[in-house]
Coordinates of C-alpha atoms in Angstrom, one line a residue:
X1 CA 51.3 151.7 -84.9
X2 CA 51.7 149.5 -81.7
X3 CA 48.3 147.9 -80.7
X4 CA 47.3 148.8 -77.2
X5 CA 47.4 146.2 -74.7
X6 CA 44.4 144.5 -73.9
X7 CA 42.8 141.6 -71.4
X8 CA 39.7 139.6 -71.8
X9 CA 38.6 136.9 -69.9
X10 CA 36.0 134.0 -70.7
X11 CA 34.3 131.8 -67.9
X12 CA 33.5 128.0 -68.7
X13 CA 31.0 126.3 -66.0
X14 CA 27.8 124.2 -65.9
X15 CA 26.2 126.5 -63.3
X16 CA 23.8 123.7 -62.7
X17 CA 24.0 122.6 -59.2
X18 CA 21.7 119.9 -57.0
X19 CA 20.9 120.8 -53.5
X20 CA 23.3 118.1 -52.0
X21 CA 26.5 119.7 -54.3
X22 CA 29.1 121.0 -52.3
X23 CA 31.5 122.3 -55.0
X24 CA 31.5 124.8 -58.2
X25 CA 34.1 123.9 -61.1
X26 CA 35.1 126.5 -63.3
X27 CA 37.5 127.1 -66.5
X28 CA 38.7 130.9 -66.7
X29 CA 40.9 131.6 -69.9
X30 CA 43.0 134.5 -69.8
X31 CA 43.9 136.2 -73.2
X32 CA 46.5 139.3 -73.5
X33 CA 46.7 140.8 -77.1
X34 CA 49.0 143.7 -78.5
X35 CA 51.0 145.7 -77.0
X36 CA 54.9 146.8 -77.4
X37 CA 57.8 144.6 -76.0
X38 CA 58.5 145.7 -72.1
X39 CA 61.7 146.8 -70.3
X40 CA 63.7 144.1 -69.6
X41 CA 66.4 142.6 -67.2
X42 CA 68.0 139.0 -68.2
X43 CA 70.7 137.0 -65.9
X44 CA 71.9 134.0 -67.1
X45 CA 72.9 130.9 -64.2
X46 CA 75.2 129.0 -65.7
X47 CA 76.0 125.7 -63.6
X48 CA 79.9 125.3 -63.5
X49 CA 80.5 122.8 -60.8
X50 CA 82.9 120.0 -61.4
X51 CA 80.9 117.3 -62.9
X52 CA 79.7 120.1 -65.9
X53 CA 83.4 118.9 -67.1
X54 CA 82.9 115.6 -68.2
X55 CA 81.9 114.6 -70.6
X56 CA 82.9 117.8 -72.1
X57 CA 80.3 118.3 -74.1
X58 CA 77.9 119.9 -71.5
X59 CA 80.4 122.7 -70.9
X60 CA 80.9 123.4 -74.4
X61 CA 76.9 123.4 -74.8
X62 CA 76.7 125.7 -71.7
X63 CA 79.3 128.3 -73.5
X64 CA 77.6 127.8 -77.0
X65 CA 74.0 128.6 -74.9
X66 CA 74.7 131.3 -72.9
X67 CA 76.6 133.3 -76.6
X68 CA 72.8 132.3 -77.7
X69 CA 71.7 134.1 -75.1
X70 CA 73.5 137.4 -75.6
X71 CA 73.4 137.8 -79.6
X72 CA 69.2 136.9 -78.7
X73 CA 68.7 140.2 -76.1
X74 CA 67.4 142.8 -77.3
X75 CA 69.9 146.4 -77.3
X76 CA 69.7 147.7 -73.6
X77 CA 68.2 145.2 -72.0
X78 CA 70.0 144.7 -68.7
X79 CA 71.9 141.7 -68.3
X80 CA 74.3 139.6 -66.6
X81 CA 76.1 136.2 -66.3
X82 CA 76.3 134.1 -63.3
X83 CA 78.7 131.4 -62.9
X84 CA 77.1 128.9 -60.3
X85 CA 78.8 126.5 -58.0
X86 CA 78.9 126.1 -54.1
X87 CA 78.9 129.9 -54.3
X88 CA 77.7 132.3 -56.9
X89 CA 80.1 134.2 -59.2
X90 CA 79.5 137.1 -61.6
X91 CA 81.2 136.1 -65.1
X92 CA 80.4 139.5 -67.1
X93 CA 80.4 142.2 -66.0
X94 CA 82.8 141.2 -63.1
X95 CA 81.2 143.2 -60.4
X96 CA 78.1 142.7 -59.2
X97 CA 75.4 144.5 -61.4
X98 CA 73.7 144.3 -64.5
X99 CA 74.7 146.3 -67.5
X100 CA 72.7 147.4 -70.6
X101 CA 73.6 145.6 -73.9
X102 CA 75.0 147.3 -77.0
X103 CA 78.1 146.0 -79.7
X104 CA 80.9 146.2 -76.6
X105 CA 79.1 144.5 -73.8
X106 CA 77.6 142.2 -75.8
X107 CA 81.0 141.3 -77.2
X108 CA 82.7 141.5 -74.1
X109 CA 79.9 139.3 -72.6
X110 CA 80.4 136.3 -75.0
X111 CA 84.6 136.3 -74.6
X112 CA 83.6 136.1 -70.8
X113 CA 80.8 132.9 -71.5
X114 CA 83.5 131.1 -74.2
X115 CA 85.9 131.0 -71.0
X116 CA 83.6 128.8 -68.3
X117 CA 85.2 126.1 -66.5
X118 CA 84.1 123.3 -64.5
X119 CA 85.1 123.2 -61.2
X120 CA 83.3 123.3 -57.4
X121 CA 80.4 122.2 -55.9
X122 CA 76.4 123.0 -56.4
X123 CA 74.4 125.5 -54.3
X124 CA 71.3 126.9 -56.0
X125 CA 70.2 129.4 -53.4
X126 CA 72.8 131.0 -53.9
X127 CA 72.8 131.3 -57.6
X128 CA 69.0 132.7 -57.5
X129 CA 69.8 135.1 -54.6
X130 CA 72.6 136.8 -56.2
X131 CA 69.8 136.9 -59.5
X132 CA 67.5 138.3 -57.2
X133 CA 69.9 140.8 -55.6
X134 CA 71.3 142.1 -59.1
X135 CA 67.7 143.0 -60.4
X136 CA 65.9 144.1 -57.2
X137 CA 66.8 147.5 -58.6
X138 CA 64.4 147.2 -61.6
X139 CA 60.9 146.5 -60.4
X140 CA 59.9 147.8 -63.3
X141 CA 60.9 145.9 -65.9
X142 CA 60.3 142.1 -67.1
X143 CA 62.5 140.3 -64.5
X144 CA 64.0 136.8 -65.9
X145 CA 66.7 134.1 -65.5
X146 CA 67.3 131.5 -67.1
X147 CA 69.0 128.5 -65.2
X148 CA 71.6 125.8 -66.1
X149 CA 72.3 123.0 -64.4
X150 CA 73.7 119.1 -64.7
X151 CA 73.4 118.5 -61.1
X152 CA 71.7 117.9 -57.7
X153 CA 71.5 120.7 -54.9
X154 CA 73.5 119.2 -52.7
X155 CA 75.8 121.2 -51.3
X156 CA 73.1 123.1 -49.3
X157 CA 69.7 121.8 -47.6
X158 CA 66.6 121.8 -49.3
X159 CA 65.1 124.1 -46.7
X160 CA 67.2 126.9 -47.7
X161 CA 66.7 126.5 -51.5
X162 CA 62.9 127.0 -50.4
X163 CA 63.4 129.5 -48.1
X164 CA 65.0 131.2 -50.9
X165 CA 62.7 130.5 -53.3
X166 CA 60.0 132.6 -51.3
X167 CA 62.5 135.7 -51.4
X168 CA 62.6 136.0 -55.1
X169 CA 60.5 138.5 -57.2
X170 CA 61.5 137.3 -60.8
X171 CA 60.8 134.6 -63.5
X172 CA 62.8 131.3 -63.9
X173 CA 62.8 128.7 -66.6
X174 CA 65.6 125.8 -66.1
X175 CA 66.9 123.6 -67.8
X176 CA 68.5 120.2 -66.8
X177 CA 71.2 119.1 -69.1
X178 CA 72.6 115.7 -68.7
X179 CA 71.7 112.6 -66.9
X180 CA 72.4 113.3 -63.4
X181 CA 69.7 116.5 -61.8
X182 CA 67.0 116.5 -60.3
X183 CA 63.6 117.3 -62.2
X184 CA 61.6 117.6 -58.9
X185 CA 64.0 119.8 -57.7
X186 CA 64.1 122.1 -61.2
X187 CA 60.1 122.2 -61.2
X188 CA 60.0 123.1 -57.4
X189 CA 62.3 126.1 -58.6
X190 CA 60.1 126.6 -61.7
X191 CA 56.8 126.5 -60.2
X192 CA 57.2 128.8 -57.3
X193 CA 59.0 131.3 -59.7
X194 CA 56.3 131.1 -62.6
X195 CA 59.1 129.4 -65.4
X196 CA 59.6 126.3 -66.9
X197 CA 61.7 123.4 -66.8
X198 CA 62.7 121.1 -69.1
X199 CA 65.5 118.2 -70.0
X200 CA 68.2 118.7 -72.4
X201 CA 67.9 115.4 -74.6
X202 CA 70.8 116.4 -77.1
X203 CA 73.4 118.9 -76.1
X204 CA 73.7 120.3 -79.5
X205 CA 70.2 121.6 -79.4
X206 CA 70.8 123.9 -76.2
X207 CA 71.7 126.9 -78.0
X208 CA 68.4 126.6 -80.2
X209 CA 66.5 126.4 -76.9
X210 CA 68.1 129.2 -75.5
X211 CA 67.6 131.4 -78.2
X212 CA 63.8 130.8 -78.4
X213 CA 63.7 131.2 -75.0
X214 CA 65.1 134.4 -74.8
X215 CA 63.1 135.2 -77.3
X216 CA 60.1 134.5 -75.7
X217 CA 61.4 136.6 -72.7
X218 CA 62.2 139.4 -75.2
X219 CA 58.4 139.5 -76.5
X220 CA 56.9 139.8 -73.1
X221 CA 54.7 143.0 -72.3
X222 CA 54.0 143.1 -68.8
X223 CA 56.1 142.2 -66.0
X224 CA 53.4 140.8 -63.9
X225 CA 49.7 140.6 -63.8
X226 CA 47.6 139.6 -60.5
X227 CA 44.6 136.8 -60.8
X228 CA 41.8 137.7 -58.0
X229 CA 39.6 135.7 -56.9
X230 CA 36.8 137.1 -54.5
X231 CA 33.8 134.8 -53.1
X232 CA 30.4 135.3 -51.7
X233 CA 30.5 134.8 -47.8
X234 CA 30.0 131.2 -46.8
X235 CA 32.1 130.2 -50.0
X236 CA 35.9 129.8 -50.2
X237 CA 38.8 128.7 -53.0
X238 CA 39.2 124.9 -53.0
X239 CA 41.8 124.7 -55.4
X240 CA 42.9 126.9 -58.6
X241 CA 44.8 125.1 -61.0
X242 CA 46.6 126.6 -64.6
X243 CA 45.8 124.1 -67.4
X244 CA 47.1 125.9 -70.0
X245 CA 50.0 125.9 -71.7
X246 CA 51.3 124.3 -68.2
X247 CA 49.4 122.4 -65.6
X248 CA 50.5 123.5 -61.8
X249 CA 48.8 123.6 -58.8
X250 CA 49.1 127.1 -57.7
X251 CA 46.8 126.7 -54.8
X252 CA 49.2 127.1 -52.1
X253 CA 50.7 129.7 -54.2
X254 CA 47.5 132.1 -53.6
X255 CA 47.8 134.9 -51.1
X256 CA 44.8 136.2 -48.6
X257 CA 44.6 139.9 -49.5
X258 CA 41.5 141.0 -47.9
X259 CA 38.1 139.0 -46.3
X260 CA 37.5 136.8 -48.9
X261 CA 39.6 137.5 -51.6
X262 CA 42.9 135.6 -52.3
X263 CA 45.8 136.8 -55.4
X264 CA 47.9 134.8 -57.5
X265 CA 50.7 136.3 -59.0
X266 CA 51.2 134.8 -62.5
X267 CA 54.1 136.7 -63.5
X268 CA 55.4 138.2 -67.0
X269 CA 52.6 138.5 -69.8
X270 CA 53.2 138.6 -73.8
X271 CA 50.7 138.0 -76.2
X272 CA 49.0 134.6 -75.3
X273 CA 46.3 132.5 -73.5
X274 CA 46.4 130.7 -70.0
X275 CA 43.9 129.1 -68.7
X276 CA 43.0 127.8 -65.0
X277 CA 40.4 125.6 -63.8
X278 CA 38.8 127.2 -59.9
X279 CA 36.9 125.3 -57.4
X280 CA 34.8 126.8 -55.3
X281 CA 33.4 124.9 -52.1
X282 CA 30.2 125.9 -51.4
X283 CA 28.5 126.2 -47.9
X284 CA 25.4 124.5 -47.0
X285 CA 23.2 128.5 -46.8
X286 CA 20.1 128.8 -47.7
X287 CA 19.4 126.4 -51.1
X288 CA 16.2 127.4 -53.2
X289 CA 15.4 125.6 -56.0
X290 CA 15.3 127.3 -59.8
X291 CA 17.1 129.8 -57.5
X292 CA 20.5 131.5 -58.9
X293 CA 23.0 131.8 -56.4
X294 CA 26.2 134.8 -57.2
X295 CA 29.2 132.6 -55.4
X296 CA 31.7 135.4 -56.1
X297 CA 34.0 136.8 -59.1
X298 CA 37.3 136.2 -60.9
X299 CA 39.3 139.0 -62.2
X300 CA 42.4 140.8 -62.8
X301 CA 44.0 143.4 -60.6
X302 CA 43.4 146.9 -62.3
X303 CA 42.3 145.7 -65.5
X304 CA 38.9 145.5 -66.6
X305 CA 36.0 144.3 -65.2
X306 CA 35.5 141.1 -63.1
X307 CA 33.3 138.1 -64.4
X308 CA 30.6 136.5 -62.2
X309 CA 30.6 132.6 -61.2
X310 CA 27.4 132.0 -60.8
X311 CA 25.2 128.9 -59.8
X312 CA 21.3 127.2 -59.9
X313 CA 20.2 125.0 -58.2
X314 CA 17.9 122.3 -60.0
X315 CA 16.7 118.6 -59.0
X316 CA 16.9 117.4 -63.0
X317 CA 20.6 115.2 -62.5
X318 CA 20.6 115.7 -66.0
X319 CA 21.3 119.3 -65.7
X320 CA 23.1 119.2 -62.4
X321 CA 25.2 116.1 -63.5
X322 CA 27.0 117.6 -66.7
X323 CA 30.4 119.5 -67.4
X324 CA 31.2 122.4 -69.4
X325 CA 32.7 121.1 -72.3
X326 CA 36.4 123.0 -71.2
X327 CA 36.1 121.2 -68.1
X328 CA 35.8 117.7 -69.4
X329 CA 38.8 118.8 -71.5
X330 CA 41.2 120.3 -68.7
X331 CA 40.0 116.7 -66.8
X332 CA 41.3 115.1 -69.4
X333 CA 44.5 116.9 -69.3
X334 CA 44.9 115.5 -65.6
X335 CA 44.4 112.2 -66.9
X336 CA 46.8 112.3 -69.6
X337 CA 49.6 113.7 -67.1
X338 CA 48.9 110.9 -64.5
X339 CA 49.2 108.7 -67.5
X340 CA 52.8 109.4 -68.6
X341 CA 53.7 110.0 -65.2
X342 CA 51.9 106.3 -64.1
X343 CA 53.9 104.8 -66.9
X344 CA 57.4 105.4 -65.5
X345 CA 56.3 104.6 -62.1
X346 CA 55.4 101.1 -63.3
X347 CA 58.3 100.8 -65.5
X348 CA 60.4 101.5 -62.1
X349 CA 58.6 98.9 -60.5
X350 CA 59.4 96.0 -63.2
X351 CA 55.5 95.9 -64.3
X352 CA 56.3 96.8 -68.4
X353 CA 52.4 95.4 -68.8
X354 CA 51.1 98.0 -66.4
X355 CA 53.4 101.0 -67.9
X356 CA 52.6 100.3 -71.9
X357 CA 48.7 100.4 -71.0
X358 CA 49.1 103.8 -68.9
X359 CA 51.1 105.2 -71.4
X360 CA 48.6 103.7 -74.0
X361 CA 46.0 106.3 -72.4
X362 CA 48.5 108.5 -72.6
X363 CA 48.9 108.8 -76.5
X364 CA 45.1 108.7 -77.4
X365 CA 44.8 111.7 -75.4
X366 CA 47.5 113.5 -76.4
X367 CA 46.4 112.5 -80.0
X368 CA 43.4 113.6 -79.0
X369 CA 44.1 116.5 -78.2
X370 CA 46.9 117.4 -80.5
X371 CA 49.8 116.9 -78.2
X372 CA 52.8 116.4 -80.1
X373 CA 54.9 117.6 -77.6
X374 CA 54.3 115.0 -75.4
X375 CA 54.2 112.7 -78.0
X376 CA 57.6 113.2 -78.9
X377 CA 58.5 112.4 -75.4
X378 CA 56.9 109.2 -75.5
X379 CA 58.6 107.8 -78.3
X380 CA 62.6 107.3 -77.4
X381 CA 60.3 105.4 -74.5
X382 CA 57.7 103.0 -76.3
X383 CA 56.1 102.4 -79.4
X384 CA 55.0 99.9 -81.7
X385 CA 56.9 96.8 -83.0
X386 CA 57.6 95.3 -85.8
X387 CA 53.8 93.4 -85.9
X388 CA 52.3 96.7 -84.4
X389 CA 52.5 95.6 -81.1
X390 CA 53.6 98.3 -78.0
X391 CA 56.6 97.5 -76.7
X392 CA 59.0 99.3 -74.3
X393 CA 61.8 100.2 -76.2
X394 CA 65.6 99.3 -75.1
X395 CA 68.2 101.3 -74.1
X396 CA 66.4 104.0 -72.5
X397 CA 68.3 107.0 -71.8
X398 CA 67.9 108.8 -68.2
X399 CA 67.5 112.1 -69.7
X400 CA 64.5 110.5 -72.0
X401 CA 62.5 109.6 -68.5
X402 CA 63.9 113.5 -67.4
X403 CA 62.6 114.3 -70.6
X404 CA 58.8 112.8 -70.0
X405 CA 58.6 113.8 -66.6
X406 CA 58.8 117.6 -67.4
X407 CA 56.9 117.4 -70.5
X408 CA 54.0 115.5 -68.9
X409 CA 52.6 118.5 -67.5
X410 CA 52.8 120.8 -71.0
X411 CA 49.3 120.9 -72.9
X412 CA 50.2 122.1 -75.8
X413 CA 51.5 125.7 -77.8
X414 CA 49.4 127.8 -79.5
X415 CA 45.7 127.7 -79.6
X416 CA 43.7 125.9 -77.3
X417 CA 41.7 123.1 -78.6
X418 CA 38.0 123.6 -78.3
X419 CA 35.0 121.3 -78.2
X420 CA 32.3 122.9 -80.2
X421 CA 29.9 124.6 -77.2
X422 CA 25.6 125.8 -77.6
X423 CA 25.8 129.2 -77.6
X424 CA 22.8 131.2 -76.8
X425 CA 20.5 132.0 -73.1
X426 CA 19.3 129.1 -71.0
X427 CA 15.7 128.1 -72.6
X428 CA 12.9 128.3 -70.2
X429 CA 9.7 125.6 -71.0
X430 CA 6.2 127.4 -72.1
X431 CA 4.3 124.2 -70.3
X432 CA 6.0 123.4 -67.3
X433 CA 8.4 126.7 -67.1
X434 CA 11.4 123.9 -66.3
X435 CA 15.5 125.5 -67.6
X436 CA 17.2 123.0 -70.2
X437 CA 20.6 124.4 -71.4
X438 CA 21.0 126.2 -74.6
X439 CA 20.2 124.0 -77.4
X440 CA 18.0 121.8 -76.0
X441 CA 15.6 120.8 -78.5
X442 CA 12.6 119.4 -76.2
X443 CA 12.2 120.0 -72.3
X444 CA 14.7 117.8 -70.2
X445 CA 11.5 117.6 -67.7
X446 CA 8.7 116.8 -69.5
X447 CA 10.1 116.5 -73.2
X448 CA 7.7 119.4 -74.7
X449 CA 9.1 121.3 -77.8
X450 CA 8.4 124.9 -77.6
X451 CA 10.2 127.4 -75.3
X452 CA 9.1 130.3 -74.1

């Protein structure tokens, strides 16, 4: 029996605040459980410009990947393949339109993928409108591509790839194989479309990627699920931020729906966890002390029920002055990102010092942290010598630095590590009647040992 779909949603915050605080952090981890596998449409953008020809390998991957892709979908799932260049081609079927799988289209689909050639130019917009315009049909299924490329945009202006990008209503995850893309411009694509990209460091592996990729698409529940965010007049969104498994700034992403509340779309759903870390800025209003203060709510669209942020205001710094223990961990995701990413700025500048200690910070908080993702990236870069010493390590491929720069921003698979956290209500002193946090053992004011 298939397990109903379900939401829950857990708030991390010191709601602590001094009178002079302008600003209300929060951690909001979003878990979906059960539920069956959703309708799906898949199109596959294969890039087939002229430099995909040499050296051959990346064509032959790009064939071997995309027959991953068809033996992976599911039977009647609606697919297509797209054969990218300057212009946008259909490969299978050869009209425009997606068609359902079953033993002859899937067959007929990878004789059409074992015959890609190299040979034209690069134009992404049009690769994702032609995507967008074979499954606009379908709004109600799991909407996916899944892009290939070895190259730069540039045979069209970056404007239009962005205008683009806002016209799509789908899910991307790209992948850049080679040592000659862009990753900036993948992740733009990525992050405005809710995928992932990522760096093909051996050719051979592509299919394996692909197949767990489509995989992933294949197990997905819901085709899209809305974050809301609604706040207490005087109080607006400073930033909201998902940690986890990816960190993105989404901020500019949200959309104004109504006075005071703003929506992020966060796309296709399966059984997992995200998490996203919320500011609030505060404004200045009426500030009480030992007075709680409601500065809005955090939800989903249509499902369930809303949790509250809430805040007190307190003179004790002590109280006022600490993190939730999720926050200081997603801050400590930032700082492992601008690690890595700090390392290959200063390695591009000459300064190998500067990059080993950077990327020193790096690994103890990915170790930290259990991070072997980004650990793995790390290591084709630097690592120990012979006498234990770090040392940058020679011959550094371009598609290793590719590699790091995509996987800097990935926290991890899986569950999320926790710090261990009090549990229990705030504890209220029966001499001086002052708050300490759960599991205070004596009054932060006046150090007495019995609560009320």
């Amino acid at each position: 029996m298939t397990e109903p779909l379900g939401f829950s949603l857990k708030l991390s915050q010191n709601k602590y605040l001094s009178l002079s605080d302008t600003t209300m952090d929060a951690v909001l981890a979003v878990t979906s459980t059960g539920g069956s596998a959703a309708e799906a449409a898949e199109v596959l953008l294969v890039d087939c410009s002229s430099s995909m020809d040499w050296p051959p390998g990346k064509i032959e991957a790009a064939r071997e990947a995309a027959m991953a892709v068809i033996d992976t979908l599911r039977d009647d799932v609606l697919f297509a393949i797209v054969q990218g260049t300057e212009a946008a081609t259909m490969v299978y079927p050869d009209t425009p339109g997606l068609l359902p799988v079953n033993p002859e289209t899937r067959a007929a689909a990878k004789k059409a993928a074992s015959g890609l050639i190299a040979s034209g130019g690069t134009a992404m917009s049009t690769w994702l409108r032609l995507a967008g315009k074979l499954m606009e049909p379908y709004p109600g299924r799991v909407r996916h591509a899944i892009l290939l490329t070895d190259g730069r945009n540039q045979s069209e202006r970056r404007t239009l790839l962005e205008a683009t990008l806002k016209e799509c209503d789908f899910a991307c995850d790209a992948r850049g194989i080679g040592d000659d893309w862009d990753p900036y411009e993948l992740s733009l694509i990525t992050r405005a479309l809710r995928g992932r990209a990522d760096a093909v460091v051996e050719e051979g592996a592509l299919a394996e990627d692909f197949r767990q990729l489509t995989g992933m698409v294949m197990g997905k529940v819901l085709p899209e699920l809305r974050l809301r965010i609604t706040t207490a007049p005087g109080t607006r969104l400073k930033f909201l931020k998902q940690k986890w498994p990816l960190q993105e700034d989404f901020t500019d992403l949200v959309v104004e729906t109504g006075p005071n509340i703003v929506e992020l779309a966060t796309g296709p759903w399966g059984a997992e966890t995200r998490e996203y870390h919320l500011c609030l800025e505060i404004g200045p209003g009426e500030r009480v002390l030992g007075q709680e203060v409601d500065f809005g709510e955090v939800g989903l669209v249509d499902i369930g029920h809303p949790t509250r942020v809430l805040g007190h205001f307190t003179a004790d710094r002590a109280l006022s002055g600490r993190r939730s223990d999720d926050e200081v961990r997603v801050r400590e995701y930032d700082e492992m990102t601008a690690a890595a990413l700090n390392g290959l700025a200063a390695l591009e500048l000459g300064d190998q010092d500067k990059a080993i200690a950077y990327w020193g910070v790096a690994i103890r908080l990915a170790t930290k942290h259990g991070n072997a993702d980004l650990l793995s990236r790390l290591r084709p870069i630097v690592g120990p010598d012979d006498t234990g010493r770090m040392r940058i390590k020679q011959d550094i491929r371009q598609r290793d630095i590719y590699s790091l720069i995509q996987g800097a921003s990935v926290t991890g698979s899986g569950h999320r590590p926790r710090l261990p956290e009090a549990g229990g209500p705030d504890l209220v002193c029966a001499e001086c009647a002052w708050i300490s946090p759960p599991g205070s053992k004596i009054c932060v004011k006046c150090g007495h040992r019995e609560f009320r």
